[in-house]
PDB file of C-alpha atoms in Angstrom:
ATOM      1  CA  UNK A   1       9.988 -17.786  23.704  1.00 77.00           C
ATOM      2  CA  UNK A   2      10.887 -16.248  20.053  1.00 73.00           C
ATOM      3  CA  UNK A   3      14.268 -14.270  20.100  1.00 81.00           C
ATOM      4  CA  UNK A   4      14.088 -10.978  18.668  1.00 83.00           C
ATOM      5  CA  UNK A   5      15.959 -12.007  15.832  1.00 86.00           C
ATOM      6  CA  UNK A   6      13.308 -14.943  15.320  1.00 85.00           C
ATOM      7  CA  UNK A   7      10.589 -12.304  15.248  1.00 82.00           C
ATOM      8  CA  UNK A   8      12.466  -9.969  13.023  1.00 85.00           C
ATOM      9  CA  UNK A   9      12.707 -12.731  10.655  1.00 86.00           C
ATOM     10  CA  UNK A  10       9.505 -13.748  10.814  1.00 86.00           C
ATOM     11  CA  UNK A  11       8.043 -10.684  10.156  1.00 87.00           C
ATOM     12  CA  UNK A  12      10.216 -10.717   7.261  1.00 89.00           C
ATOM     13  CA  UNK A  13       9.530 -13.573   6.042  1.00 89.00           C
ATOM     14  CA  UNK A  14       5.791 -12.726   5.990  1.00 87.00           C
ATOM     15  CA  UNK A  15       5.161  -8.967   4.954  1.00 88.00           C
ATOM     16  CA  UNK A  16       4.413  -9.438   1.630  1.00 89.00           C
ATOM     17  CA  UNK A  17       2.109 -12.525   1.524  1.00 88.00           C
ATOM     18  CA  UNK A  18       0.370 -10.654   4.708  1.00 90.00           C
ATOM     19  CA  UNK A  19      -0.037  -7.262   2.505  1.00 91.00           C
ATOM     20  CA  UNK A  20      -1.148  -8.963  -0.563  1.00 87.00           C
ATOM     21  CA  UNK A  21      -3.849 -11.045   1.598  1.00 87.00           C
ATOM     22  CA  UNK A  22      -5.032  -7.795   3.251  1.00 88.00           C
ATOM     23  CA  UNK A  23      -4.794  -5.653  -0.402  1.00 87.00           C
ATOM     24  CA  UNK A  24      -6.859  -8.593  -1.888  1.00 84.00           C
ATOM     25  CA  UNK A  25      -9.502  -8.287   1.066  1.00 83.00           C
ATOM     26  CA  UNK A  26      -9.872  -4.420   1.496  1.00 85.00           C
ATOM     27  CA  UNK A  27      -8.750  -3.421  -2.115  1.00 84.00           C
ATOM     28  CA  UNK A  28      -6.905  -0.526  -0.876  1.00 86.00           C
ATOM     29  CA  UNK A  29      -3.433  -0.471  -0.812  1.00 89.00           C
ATOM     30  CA  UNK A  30      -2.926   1.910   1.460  1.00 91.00           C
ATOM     31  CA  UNK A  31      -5.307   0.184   4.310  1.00 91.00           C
ATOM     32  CA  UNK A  32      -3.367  -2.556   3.516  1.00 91.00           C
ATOM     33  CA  UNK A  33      -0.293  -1.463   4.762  1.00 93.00           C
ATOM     34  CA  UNK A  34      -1.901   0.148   7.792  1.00 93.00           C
ATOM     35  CA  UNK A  35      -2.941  -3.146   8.697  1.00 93.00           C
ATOM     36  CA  UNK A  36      -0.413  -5.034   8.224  1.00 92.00           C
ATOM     37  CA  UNK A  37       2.184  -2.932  10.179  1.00 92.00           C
ATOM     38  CA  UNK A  38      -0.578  -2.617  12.857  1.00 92.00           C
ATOM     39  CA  UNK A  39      -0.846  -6.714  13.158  1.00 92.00           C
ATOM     40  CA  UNK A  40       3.130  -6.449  12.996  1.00 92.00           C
ATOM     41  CA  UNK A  41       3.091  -4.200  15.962  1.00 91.00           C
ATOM     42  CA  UNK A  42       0.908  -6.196  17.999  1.00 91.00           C
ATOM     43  CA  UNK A  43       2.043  -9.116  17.506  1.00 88.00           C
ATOM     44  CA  UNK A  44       5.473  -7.930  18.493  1.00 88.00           C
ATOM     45  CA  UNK A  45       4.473  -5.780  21.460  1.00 87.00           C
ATOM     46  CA  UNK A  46       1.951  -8.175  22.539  1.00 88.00           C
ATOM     47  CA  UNK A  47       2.955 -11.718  21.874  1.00 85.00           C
ATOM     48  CA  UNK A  48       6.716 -11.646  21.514  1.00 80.00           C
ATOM     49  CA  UNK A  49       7.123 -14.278  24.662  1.00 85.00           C
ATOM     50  CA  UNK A  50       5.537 -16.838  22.621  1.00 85.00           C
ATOM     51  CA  UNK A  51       7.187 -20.000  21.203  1.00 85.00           C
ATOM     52  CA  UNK A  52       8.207 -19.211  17.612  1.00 83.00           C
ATOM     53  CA  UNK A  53       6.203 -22.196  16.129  1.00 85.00           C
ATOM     54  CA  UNK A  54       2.711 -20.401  17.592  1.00 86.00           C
ATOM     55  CA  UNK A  55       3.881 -16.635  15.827  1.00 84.00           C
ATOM     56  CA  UNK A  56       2.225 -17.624  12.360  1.00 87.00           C
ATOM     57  CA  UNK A  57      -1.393 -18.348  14.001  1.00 87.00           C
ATOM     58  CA  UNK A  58      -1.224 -15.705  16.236  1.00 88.00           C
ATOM     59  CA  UNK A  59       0.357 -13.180  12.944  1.00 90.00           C
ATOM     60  CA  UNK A  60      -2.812 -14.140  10.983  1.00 89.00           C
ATOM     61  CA  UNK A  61      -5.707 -14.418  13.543  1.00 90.00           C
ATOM     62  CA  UNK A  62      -4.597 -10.833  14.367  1.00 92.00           C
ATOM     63  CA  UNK A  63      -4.417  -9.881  10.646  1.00 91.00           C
ATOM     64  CA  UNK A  64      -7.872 -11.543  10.249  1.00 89.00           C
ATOM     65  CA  UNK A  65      -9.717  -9.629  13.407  1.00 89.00           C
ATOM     66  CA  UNK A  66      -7.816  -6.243  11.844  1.00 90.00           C
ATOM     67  CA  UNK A  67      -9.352  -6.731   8.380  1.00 89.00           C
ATOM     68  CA  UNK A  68     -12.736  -7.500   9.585  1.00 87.00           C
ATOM     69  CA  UNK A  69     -12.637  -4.026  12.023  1.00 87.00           C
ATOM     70  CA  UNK A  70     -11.704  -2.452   9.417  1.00 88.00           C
ATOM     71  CA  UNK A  71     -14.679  -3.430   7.278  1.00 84.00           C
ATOM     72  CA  UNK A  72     -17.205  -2.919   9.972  1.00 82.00           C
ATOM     73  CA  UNK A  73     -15.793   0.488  10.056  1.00 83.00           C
ATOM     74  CA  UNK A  74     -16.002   0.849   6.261  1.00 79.00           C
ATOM     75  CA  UNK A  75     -19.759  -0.686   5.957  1.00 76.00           C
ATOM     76  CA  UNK A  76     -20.590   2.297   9.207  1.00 66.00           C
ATOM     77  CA  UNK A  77     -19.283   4.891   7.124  1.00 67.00           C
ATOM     78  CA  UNK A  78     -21.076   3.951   3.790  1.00 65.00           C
ATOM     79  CA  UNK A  79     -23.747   4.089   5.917  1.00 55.00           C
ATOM     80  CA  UNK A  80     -23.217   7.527   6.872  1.00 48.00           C
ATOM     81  CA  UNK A  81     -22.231   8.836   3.824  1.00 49.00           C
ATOM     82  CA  UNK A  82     -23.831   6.356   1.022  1.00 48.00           C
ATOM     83  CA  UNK A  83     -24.852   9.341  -1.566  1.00 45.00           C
ATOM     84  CA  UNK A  84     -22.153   9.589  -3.728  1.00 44.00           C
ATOM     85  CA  UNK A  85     -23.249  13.565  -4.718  1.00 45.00           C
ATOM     86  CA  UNK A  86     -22.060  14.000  -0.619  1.00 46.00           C
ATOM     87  CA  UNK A  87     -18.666  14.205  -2.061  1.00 45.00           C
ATOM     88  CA  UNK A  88     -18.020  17.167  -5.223  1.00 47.00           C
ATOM     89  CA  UNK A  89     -14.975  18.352  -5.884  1.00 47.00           C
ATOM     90  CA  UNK A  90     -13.235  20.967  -4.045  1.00 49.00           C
ATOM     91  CA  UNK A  91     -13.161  23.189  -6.639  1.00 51.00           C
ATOM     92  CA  UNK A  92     -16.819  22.833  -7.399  1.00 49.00           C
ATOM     93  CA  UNK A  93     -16.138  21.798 -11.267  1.00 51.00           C
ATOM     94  CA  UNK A  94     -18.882  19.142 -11.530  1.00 50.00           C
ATOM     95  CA  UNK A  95     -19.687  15.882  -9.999  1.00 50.00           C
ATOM     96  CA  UNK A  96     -17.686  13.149  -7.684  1.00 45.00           C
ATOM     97  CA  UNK A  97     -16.305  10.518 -10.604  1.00 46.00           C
ATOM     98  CA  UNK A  98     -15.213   7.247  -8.830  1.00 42.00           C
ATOM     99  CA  UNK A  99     -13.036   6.274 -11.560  1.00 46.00           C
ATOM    100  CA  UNK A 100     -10.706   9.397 -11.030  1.00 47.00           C
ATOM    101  CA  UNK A 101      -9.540   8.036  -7.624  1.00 44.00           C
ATOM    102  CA  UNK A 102      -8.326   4.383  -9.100  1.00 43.00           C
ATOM    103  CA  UNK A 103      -4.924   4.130  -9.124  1.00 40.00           C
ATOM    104  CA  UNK A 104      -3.874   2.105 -12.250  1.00 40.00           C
ATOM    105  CA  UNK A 105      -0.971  -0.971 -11.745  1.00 42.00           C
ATOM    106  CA  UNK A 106       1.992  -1.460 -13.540  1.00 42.00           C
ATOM    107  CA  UNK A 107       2.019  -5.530 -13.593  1.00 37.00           C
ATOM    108  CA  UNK A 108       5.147  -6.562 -15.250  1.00 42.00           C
ATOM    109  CA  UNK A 109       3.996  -4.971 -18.411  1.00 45.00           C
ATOM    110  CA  UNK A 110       7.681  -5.578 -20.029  1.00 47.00           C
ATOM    111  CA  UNK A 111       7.214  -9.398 -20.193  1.00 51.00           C
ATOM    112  CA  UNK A 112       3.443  -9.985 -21.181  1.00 56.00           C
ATOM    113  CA  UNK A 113       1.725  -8.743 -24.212  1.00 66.00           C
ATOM    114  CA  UNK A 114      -1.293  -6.636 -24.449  1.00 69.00           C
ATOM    115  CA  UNK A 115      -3.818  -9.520 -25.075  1.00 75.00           C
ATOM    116  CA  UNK A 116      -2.094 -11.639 -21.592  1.00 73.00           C
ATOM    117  CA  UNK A 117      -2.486  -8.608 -19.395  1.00 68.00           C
ATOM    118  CA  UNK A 118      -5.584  -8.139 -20.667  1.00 78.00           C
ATOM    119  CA  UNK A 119      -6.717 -11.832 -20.389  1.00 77.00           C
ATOM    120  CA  UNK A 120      -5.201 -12.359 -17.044  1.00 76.00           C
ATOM    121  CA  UNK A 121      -6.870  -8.923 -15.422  1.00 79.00           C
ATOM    122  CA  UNK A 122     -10.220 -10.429 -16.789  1.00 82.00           C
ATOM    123  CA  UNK A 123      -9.669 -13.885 -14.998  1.00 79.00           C
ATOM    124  CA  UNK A 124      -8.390 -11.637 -11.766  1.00 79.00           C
ATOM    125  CA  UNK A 125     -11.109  -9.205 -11.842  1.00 83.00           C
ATOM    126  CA  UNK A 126     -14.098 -12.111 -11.866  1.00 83.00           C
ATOM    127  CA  UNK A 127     -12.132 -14.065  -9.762  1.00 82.00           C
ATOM    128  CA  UNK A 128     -11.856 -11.655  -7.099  1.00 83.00           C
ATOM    129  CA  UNK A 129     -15.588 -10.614  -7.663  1.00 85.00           C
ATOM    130  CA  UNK A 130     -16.869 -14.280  -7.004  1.00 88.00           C
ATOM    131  CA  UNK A 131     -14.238 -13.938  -3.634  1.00 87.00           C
ATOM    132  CA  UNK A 132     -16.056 -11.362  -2.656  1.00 86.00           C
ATOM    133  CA  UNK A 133     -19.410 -12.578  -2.998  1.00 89.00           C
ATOM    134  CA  UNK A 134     -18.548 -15.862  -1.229  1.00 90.00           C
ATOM    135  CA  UNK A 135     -19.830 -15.705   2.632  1.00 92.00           C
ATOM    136  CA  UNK A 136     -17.404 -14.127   4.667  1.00 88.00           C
ATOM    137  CA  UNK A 137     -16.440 -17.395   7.181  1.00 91.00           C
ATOM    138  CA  UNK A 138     -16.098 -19.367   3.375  1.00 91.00           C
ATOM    139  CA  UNK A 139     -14.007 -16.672   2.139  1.00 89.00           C
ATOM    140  CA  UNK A 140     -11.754 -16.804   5.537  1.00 89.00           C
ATOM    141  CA  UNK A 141     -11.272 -20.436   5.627  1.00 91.00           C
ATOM    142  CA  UNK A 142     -10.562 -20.379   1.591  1.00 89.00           C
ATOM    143  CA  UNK A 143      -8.049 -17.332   2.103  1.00 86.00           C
ATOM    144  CA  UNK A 144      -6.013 -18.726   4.531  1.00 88.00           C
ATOM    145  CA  UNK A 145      -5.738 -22.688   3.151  1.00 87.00           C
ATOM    146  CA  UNK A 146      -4.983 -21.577  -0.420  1.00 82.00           C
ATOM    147  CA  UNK A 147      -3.683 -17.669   0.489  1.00 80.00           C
ATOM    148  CA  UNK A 148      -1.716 -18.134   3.019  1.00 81.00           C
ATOM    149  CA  UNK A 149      -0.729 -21.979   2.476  1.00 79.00           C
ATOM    150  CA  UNK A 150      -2.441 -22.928   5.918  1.00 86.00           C
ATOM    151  CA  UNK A 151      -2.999 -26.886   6.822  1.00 88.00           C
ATOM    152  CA  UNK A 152      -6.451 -27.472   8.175  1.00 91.00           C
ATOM    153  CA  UNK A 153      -5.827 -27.802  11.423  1.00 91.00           C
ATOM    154  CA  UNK A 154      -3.316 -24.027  11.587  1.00 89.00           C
ATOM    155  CA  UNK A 155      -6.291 -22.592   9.359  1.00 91.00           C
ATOM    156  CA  UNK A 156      -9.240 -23.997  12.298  1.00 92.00           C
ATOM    157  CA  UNK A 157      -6.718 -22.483  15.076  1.00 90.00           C
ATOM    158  CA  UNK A 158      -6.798 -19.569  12.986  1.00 88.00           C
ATOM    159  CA  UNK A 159     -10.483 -19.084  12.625  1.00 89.00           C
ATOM    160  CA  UNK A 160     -11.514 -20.422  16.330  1.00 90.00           C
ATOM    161  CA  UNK A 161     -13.540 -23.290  14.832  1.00 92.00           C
ATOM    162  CA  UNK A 162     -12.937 -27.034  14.393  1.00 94.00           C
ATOM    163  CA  UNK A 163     -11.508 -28.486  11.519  1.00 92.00           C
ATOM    164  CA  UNK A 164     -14.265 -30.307   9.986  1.00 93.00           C
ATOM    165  CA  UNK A 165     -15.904 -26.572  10.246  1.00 94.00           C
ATOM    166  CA  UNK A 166     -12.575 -25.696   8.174  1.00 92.00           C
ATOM    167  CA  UNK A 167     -12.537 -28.687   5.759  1.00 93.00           C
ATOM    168  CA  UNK A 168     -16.733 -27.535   4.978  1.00 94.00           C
ATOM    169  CA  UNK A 169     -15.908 -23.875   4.315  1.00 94.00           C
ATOM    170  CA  UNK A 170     -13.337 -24.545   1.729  1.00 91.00           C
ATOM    171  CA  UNK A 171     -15.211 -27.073   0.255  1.00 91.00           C
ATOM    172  CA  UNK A 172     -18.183 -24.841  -0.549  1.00 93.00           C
ATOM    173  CA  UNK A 173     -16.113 -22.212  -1.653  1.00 91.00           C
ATOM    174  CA  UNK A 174     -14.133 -23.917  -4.224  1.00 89.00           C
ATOM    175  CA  UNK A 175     -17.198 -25.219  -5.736  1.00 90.00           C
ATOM    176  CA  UNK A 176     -19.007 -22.219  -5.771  1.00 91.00           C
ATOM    177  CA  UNK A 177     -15.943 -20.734  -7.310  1.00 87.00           C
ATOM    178  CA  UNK A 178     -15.572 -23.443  -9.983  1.00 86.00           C
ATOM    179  CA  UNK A 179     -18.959 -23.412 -10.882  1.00 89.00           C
ATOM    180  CA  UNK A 180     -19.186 -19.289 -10.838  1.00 87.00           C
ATOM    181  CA  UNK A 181     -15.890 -19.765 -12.930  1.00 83.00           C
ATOM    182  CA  UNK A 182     -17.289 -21.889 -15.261  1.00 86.00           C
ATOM    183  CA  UNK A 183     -20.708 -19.948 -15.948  1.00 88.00           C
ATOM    184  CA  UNK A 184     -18.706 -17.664 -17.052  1.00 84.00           C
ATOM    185  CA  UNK A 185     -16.522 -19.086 -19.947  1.00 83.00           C
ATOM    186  CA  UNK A 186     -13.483 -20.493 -17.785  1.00 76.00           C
ATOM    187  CA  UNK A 187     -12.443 -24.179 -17.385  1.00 69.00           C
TER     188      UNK A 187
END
């Protein structure tokens, strides 16, 4: 059984890796944090008897089911509401424009130049696009053994499958990701 000071300092040790992981999936920082305090909270309400070596599987198999609800939510209400025009302005002055609600990033903009932020966003941006387009059990297993640093056998615990299962997913997506990489100008 984990101590509560065990728990506290797993959770700390954690938080970050755990937001970035659920920022990268939902691409909404906000979301992100919901999620990962809600996984937090459940895995200290609801699992806080269990051994402290079992707390990381359990932290990101409940991280994992909370991202995916929260897509199946998302993908329901794009389905409800998938005409952009749905959503005008309040104050009537024209049309919806999607790029007004981005939020722009300040990444360490004092130590790069120009050209490396811009160079390293491009290599971010398609990298995250071929993510995204990889099927969703190869984007799991590839998340979690290069995310999230899991061995194959923590990462098949993780995803309720066997290893071999684990050790196939990954291997398809890194090629797929190599080879989308490298159709597009990258080495």
């Amino acid at each position: 059984m984990a101590t509560e000071r065990e728990l506290n300092e797993f959770l700390a040790s954690i938080d970050k890796r755990a937001f970035l992981r659920a920022a990268f999936s939902t691409r909404d920082d906000d979301a992100a944090m919901d999620l990962v305090q809600d996984a937090m909270i459940s895995l200290s309400t609801k699992y806080a008897d269990k051994p402290r070596e079992e707390l990381p599987l359990l932290f990101q198999r409940i991280l994992t089911n909370a991202i995916l609800d929260w897509h199946r939510k998302r993908k329901v209400r794009s389905a409800l509401f998938s005409n952009l025009s749905d959503f005008e302005s309040s104050e009537g002055e024209g049309e919806f424009d999607l790029l007004e609600t981005l939020e722009l990033e300040a990444l360490s903009e004092h130590l790069e130049s120009a050209e490396t932020q811009v160079q390293r966003m491009q290599i971010l941006t398609h990298l995250e696009t071929e993510i995204s387009r990889l099927p969703a059990r190869q984007r799991e297993a590839f998340l979690l053994r290069y995310w999230e640093e899991l061995d194959v056998a923590e990462t098949a615990q993780a995803m309720g499958c066997s290893e071999g299962s684990v050790k196939t997913h990954c291997s398809r997506a890194v090629h797929a990701l190599a080879l989308a990489l490298k159709a597009q100008g990258y080495s």
